[in-house]
PDB file of C-alpha atoms in Angstrom:
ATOM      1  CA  UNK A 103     -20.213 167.758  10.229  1.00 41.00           C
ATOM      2  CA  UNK A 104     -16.679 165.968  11.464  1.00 61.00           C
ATOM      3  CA  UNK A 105     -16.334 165.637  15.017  1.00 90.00           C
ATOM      4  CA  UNK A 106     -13.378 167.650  15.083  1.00 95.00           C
ATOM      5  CA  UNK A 107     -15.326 170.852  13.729  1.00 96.00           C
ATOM      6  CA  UNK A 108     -18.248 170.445  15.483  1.00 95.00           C
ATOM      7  CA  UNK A 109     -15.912 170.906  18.964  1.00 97.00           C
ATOM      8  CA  UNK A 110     -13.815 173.699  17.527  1.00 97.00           C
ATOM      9  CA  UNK A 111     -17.418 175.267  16.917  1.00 96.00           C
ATOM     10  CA  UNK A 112     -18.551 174.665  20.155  1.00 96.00           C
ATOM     11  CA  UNK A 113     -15.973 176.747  21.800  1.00 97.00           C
ATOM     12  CA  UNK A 114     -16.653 179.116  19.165  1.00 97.00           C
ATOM     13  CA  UNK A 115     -20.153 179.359  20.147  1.00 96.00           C
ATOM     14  CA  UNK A 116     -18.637 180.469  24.140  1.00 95.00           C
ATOM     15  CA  UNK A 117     -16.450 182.846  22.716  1.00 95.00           C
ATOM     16  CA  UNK A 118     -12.971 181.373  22.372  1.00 96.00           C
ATOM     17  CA  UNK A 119     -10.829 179.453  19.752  1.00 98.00           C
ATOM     18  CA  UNK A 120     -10.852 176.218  19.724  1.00 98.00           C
ATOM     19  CA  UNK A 121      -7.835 174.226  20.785  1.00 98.00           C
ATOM     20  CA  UNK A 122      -6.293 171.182  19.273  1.00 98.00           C
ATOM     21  CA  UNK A 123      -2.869 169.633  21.379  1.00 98.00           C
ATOM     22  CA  UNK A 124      -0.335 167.834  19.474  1.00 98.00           C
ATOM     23  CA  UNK A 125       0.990 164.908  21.721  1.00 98.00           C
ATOM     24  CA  UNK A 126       3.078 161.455  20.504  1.00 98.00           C
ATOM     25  CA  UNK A 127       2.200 158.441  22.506  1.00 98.00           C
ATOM     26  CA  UNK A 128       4.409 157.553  25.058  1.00 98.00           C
ATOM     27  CA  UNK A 129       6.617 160.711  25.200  1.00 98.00           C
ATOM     28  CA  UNK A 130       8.394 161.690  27.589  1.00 98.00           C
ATOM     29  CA  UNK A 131       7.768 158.230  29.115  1.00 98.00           C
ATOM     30  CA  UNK A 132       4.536 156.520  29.019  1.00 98.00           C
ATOM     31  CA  UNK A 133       3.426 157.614  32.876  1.00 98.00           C
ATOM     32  CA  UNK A 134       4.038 161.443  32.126  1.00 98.00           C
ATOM     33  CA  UNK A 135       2.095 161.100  28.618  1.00 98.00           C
ATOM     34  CA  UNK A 136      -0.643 158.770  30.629  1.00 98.00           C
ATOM     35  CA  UNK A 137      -1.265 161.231  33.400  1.00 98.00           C
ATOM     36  CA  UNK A 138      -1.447 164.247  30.982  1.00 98.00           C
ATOM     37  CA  UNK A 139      -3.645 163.009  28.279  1.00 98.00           C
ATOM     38  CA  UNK A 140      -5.950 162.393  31.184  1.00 97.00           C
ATOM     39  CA  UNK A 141      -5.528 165.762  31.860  1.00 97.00           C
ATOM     40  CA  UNK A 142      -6.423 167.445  28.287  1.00 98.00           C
ATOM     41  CA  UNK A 143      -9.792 164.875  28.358  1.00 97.00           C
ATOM     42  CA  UNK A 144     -10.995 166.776  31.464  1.00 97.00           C
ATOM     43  CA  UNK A 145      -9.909 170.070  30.444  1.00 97.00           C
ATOM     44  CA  UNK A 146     -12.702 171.875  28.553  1.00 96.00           C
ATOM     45  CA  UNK A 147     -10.340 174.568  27.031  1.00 97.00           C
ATOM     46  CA  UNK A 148      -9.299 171.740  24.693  1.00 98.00           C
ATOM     47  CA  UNK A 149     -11.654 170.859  21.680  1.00 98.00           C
ATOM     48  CA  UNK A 150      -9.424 168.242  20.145  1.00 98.00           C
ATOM     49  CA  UNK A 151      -6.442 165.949  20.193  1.00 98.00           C
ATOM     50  CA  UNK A 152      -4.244 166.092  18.006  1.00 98.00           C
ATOM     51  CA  UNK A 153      -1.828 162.176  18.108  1.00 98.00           C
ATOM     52  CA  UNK A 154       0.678 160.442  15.620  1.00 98.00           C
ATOM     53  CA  UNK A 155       2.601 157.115  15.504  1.00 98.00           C
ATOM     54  CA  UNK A 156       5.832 157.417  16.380  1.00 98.00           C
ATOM     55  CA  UNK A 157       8.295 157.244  13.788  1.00 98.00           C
ATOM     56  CA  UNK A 158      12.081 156.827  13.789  1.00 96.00           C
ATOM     57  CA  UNK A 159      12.642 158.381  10.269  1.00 96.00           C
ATOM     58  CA  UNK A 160      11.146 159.727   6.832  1.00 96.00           C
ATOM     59  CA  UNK A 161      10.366 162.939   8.124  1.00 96.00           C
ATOM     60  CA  UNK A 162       9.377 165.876   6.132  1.00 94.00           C
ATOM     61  CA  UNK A 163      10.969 169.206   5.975  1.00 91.00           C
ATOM     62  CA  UNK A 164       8.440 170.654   8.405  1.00 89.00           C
ATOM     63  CA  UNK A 165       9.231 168.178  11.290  1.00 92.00           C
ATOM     64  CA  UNK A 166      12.155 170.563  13.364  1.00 93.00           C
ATOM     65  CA  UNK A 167      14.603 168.775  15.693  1.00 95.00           C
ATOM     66  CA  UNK A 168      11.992 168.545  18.853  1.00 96.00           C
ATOM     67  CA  UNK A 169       9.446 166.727  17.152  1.00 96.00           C
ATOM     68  CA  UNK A 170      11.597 164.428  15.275  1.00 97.00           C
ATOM     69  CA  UNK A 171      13.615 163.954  19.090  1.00 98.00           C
ATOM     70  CA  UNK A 172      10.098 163.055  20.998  1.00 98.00           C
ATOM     71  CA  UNK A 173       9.540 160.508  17.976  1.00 98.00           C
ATOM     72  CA  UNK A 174      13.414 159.037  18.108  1.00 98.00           C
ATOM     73  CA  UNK A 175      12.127 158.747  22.373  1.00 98.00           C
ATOM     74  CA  UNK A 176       8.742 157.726  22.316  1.00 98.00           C
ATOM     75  CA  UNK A 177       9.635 154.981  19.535  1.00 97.00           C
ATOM     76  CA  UNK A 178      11.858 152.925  22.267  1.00 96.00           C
ATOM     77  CA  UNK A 179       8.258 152.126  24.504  1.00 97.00           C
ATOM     78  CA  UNK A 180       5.559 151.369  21.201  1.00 95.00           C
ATOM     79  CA  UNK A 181       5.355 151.846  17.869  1.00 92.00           C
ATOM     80  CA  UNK A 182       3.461 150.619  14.868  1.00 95.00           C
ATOM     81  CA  UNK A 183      -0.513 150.858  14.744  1.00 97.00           C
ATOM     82  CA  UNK A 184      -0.916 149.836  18.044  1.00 96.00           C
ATOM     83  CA  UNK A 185       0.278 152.503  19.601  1.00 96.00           C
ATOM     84  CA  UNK A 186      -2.630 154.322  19.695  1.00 95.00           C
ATOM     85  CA  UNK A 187      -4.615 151.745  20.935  1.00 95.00           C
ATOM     86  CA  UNK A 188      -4.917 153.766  24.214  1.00 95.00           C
ATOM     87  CA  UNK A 189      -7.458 156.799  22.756  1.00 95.00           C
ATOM     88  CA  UNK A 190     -10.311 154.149  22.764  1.00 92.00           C
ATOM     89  CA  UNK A 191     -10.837 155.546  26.197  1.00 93.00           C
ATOM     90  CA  UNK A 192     -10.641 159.012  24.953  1.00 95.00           C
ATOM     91  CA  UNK A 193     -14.247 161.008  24.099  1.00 95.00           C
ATOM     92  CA  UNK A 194     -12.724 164.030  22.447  1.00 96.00           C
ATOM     93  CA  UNK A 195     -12.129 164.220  18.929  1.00 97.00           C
ATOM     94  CA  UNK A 196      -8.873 162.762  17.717  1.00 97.00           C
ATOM     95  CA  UNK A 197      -7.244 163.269  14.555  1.00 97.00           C
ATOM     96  CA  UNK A 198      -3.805 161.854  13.717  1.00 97.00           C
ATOM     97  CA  UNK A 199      -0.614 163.397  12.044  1.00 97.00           C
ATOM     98  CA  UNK A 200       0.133 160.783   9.437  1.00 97.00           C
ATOM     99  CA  UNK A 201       4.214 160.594   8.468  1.00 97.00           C
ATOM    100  CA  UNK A 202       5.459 158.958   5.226  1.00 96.00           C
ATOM    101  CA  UNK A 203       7.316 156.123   7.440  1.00 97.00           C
ATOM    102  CA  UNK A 204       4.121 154.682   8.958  1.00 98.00           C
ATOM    103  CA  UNK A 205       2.477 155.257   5.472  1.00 96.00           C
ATOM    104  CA  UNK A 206       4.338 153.111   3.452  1.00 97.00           C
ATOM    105  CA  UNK A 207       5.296 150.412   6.040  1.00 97.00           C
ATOM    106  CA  UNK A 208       1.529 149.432   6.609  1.00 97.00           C
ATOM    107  CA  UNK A 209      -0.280 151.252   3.259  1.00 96.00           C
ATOM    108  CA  UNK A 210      -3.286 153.988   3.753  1.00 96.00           C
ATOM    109  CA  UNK A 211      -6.462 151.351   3.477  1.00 96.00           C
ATOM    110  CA  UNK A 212      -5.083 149.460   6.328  1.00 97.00           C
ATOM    111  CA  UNK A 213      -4.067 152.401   8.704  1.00 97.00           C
ATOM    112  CA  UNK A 214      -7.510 153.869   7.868  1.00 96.00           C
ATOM    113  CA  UNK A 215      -9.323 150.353   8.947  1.00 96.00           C
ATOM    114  CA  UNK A 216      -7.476 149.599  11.896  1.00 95.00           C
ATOM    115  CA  UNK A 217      -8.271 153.525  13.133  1.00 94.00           C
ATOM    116  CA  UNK A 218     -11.714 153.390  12.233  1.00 91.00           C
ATOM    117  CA  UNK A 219     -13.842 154.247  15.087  1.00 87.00           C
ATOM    118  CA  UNK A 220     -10.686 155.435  16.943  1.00 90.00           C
ATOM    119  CA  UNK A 221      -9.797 158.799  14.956  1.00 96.00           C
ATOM    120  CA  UNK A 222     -11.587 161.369  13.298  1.00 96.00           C
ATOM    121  CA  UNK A 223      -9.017 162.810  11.373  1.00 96.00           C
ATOM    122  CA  UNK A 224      -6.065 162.001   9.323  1.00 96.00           C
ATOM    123  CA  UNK A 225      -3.511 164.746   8.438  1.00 96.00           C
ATOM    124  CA  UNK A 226      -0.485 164.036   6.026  1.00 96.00           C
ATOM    125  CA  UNK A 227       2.690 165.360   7.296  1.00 95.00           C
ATOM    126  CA  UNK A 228       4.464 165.539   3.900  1.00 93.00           C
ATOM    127  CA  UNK A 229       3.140 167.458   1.016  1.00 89.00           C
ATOM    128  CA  UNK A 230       0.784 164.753  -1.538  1.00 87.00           C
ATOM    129  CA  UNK A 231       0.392 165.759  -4.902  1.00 77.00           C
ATOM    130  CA  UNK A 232      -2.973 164.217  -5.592  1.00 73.00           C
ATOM    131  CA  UNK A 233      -5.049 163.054  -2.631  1.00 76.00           C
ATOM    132  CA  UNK A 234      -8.905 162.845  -3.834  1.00 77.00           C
ATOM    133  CA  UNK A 235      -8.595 158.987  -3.486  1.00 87.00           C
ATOM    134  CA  UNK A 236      -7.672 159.669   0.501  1.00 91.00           C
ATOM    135  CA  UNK A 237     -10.724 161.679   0.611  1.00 89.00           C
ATOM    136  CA  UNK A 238     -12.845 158.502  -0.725  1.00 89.00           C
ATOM    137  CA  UNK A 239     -11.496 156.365   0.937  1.00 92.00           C
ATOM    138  CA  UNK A 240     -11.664 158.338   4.315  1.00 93.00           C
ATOM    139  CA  UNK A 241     -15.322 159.456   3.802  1.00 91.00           C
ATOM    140  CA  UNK A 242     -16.338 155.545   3.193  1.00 92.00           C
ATOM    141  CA  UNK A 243     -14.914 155.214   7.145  1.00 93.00           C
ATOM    142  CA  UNK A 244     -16.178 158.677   8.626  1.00 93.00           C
ATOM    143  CA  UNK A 245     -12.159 159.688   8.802  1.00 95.00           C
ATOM    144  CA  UNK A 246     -11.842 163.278   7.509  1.00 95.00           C
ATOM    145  CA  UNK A 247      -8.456 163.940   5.377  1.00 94.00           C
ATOM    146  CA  UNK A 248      -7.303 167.448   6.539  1.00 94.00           C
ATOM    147  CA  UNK A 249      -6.054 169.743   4.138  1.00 93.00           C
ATOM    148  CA  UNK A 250      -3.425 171.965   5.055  1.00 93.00           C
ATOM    149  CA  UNK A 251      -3.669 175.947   3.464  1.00 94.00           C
ATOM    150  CA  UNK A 252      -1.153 178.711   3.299  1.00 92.00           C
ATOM    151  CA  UNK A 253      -0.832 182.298   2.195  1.00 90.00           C
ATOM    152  CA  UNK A 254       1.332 180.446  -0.938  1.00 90.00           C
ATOM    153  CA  UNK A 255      -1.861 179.090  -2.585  1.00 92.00           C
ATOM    154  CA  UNK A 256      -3.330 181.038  -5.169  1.00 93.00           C
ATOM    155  CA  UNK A 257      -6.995 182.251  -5.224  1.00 94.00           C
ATOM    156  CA  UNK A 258      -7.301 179.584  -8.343  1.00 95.00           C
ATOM    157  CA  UNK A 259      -6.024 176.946  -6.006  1.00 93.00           C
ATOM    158  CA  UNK A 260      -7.874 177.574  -3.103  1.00 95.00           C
ATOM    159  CA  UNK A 261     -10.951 177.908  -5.537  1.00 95.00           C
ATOM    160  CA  UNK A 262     -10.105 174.058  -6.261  1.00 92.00           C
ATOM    161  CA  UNK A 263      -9.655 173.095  -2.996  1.00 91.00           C
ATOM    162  CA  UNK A 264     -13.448 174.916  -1.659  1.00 93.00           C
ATOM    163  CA  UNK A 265     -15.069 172.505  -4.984  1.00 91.00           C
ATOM    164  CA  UNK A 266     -13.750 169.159  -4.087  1.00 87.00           C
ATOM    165  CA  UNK A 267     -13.888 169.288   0.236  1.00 89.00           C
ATOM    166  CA  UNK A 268     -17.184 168.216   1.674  1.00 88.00           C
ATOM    167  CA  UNK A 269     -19.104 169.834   4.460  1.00 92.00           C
ATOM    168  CA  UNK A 270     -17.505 171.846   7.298  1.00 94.00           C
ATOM    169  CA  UNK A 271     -14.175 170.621   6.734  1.00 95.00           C
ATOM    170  CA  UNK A 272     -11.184 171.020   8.724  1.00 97.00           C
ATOM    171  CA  UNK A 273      -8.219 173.309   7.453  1.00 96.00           C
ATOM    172  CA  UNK A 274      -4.844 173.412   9.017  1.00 96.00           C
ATOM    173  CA  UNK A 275      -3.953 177.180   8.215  1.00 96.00           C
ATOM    174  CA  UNK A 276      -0.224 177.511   8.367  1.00 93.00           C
ATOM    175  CA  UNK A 277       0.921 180.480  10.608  1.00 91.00           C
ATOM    176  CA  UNK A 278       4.274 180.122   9.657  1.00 83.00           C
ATOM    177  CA  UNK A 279       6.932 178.445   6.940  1.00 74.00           C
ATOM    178  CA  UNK A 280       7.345 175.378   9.345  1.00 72.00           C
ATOM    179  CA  UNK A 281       6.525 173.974  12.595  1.00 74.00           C
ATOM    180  CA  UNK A 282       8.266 175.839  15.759  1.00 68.00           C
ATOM    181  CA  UNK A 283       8.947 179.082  13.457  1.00 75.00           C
ATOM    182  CA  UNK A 284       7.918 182.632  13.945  1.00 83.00           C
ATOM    183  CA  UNK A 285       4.354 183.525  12.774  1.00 87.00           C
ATOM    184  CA  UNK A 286       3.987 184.917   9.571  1.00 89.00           C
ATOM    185  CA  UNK A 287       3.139 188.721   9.062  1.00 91.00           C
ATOM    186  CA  UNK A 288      -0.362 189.131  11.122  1.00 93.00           C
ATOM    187  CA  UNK A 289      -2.012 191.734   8.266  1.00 94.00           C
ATOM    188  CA  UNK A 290      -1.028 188.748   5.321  1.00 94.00           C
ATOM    189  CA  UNK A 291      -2.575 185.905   7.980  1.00 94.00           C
ATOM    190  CA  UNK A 292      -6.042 188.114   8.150  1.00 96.00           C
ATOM    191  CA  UNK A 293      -5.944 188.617   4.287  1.00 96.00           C
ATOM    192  CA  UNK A 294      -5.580 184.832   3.486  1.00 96.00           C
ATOM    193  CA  UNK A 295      -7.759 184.024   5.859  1.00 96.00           C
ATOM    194  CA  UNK A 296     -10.750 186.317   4.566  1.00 97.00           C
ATOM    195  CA  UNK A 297      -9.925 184.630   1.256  1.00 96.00           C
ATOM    196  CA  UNK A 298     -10.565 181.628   2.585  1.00 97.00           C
ATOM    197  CA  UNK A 299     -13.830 182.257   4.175  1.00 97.00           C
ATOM    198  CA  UNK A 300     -14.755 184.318   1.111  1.00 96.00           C
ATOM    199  CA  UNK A 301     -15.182 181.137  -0.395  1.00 96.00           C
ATOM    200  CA  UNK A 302     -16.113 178.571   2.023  1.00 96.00           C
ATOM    201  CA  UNK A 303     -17.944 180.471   5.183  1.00 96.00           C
ATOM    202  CA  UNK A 304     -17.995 176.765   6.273  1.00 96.00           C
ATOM    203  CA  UNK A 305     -14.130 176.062   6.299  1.00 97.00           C
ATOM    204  CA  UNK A 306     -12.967 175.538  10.037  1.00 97.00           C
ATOM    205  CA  UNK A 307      -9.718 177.382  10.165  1.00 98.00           C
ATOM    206  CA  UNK A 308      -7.165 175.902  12.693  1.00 98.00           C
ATOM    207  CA  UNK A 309      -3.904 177.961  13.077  1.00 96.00           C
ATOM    208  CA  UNK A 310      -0.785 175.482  13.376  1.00 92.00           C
ATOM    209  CA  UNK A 311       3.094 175.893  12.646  1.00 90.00           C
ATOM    210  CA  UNK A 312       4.308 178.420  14.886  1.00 87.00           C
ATOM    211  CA  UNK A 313       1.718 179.085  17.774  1.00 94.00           C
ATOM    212  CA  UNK A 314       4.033 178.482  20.973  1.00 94.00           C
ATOM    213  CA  UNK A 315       3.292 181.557  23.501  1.00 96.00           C
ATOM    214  CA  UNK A 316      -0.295 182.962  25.212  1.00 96.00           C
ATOM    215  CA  UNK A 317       0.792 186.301  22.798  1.00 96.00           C
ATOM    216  CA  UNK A 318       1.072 184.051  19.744  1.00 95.00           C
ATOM    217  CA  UNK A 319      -2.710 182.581  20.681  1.00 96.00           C
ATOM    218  CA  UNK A 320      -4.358 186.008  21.327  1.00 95.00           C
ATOM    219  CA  UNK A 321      -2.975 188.206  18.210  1.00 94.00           C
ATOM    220  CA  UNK A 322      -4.757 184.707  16.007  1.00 95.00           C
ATOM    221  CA  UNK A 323      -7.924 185.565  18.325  1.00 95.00           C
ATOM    222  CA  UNK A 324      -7.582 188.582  16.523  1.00 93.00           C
ATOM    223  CA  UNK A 325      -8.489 187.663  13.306  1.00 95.00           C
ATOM    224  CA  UNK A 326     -12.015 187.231  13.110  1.00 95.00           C
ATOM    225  CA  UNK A 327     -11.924 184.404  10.499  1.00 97.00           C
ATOM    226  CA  UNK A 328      -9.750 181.829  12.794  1.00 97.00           C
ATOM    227  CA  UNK A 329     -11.654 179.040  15.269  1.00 98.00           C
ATOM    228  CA  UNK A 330      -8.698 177.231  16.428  1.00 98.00           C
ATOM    229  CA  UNK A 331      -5.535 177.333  16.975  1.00 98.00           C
ATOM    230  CA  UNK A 332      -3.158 174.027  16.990  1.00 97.00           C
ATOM    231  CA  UNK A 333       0.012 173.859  19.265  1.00 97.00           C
ATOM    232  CA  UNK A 334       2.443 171.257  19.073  1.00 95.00           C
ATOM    233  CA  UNK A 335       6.590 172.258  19.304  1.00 95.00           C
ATOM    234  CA  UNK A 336       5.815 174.032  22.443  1.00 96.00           C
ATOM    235  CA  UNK A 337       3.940 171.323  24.285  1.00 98.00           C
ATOM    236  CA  UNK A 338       5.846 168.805  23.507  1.00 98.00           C
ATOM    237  CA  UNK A 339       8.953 171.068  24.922  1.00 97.00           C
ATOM    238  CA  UNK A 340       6.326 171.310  28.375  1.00 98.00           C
ATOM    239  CA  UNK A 341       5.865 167.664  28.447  1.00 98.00           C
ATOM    240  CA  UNK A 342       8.942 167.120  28.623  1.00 98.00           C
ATOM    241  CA  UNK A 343       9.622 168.462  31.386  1.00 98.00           C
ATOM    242  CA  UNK A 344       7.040 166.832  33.241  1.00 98.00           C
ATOM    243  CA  UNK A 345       3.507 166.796  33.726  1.00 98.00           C
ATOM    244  CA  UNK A 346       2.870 169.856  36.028  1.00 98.00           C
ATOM    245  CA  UNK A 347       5.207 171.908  33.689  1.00 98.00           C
ATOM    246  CA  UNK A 348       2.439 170.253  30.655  1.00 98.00           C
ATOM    247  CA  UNK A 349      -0.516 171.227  32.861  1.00 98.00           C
ATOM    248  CA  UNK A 350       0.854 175.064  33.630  1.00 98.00           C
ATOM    249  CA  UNK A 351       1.430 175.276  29.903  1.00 98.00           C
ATOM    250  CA  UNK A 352      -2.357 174.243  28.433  1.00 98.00           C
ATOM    251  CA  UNK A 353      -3.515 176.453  31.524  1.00 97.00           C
ATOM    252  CA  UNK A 354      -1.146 179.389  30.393  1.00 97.00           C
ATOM    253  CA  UNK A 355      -2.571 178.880  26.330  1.00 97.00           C
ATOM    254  CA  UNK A 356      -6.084 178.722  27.266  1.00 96.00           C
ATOM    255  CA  UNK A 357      -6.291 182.239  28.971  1.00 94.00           C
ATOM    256  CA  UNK A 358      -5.697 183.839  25.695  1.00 96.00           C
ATOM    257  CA  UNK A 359      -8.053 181.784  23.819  1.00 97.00           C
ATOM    258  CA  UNK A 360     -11.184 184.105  24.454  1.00 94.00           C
ATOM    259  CA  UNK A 361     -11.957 186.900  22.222  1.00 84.00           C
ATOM    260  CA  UNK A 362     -12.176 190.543  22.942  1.00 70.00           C
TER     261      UNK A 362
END
């Protein structure tokens, strides 16, 4: 089972979602992001960590202004590979939002071999047609390629998608149409998520695009089929602020996490 799964099944097991935090290296500044990674290490609310490099352009149409304004900041202190070079020290699982920039400067064989041993996951940030050659090539490391599921499949294509993922694989459910927007209708979130676990009981659903408030997290504890939930627009918006308005945040998300 991937490391990532395996913690977001752990929390399961006491009763709560799991939790994945989407952070960029270095942003705000590099002794804000320092102190606060720290923090989400020791904080056993949080399953898994959720990183990027930090990229000055090529973003998709799901990257709103905030992220793509923490990347445009963070890029001035590190960027290229080596900018994650920090998470050695980090035991929890990490997985990695991978943007088309960083992609085609340095090519997918040589990002995957320079994070091998470092992350656990890779997740494309722009839509790729075909990516069973990722999978391969991932697998041969031990780096799981997330797939990314939304209400817009059709049962034929999620069909495809529960025959070609291995074991206990990681799904980045989309709440909403892009990241920072409203959540979709709740009743078409619990349908498409019973579809999904109709076919794969073993598919670890993580709820991302949209998930900013406490309210947000416990209406997705709601629906029986979800294990995680991923927040990213609204932490970064905390971090920014500083690291006790970052802490206060994580603390504010993680009293919702436990299920009625």
């Amino acid at each position: 089972m991937p490391k990532s799964s395996d913690a977001i099944r752990k929390a399961n097991l006491d009763g709560n979602l799991g939790l994945i935090i989407y952070s960029i290296p270095n942003f705000p500044d590099p002794e804000t992001y320092l102190a606060v990674l720290n923090e989400l290490e020791s904080n056993s609310f949080v399953s898994v960590l959720e990183t990027t490099f930090p990229v000055a352009d090529r973003y998709s149409e799901y990257a709103n202004e905030t992220i793509q304004n923490a990347h445009h900041t963070a890029i001035q202190y590190e960027s290229g590979l080596g900018s994650i070079d920090h998470l050695q020290t980090i035991s929890k699982p990490k997985i990695c939002v991978l943007y088309r920039a960083t992609y085609e400067d340095e090519g997918f064989t040589k990002i995957l071999d320079y994070s091998q041993g470092n992350l656990d996951g890779i997740l494309f940030e722009w839509e790729v047609e075909s990516d069973s050659d990722f999978v391969s090539l991932g697998q041969q490391r031990n780096i799981e390629v997330i797939h990314c599921a939304g209400s817009y499949l059709t049962e034929a294509e999620v069909d495809d998608l529960a025959k070609k993922l291995p074991q206990n694989p990681l799904i980045y459910f989309e709440a909403a149409s892009m990241t920072g927007a409203e959540l979709s209708d709740i009743d078409e979130m619990k349908q498409f998520a019973k579809l999904l676990k109709s076919k794969r009981p073993d598919f670890c659903l993580a709820a991302g695009f949209g998930v900013k408030t406490p309210e947000d997290v416990a209406l997705l504890a709601g629906i029986e089929e979800m294990d995680a939930v991923i927040v990213g627009t609204a932490f970064l918006q905390a971090i920014e602020k500083g690291t006790a308005s970052a802490i206060d945040y994580v603390d504010s998300i993680t009293r919702s996490l436990t299920r009625s």
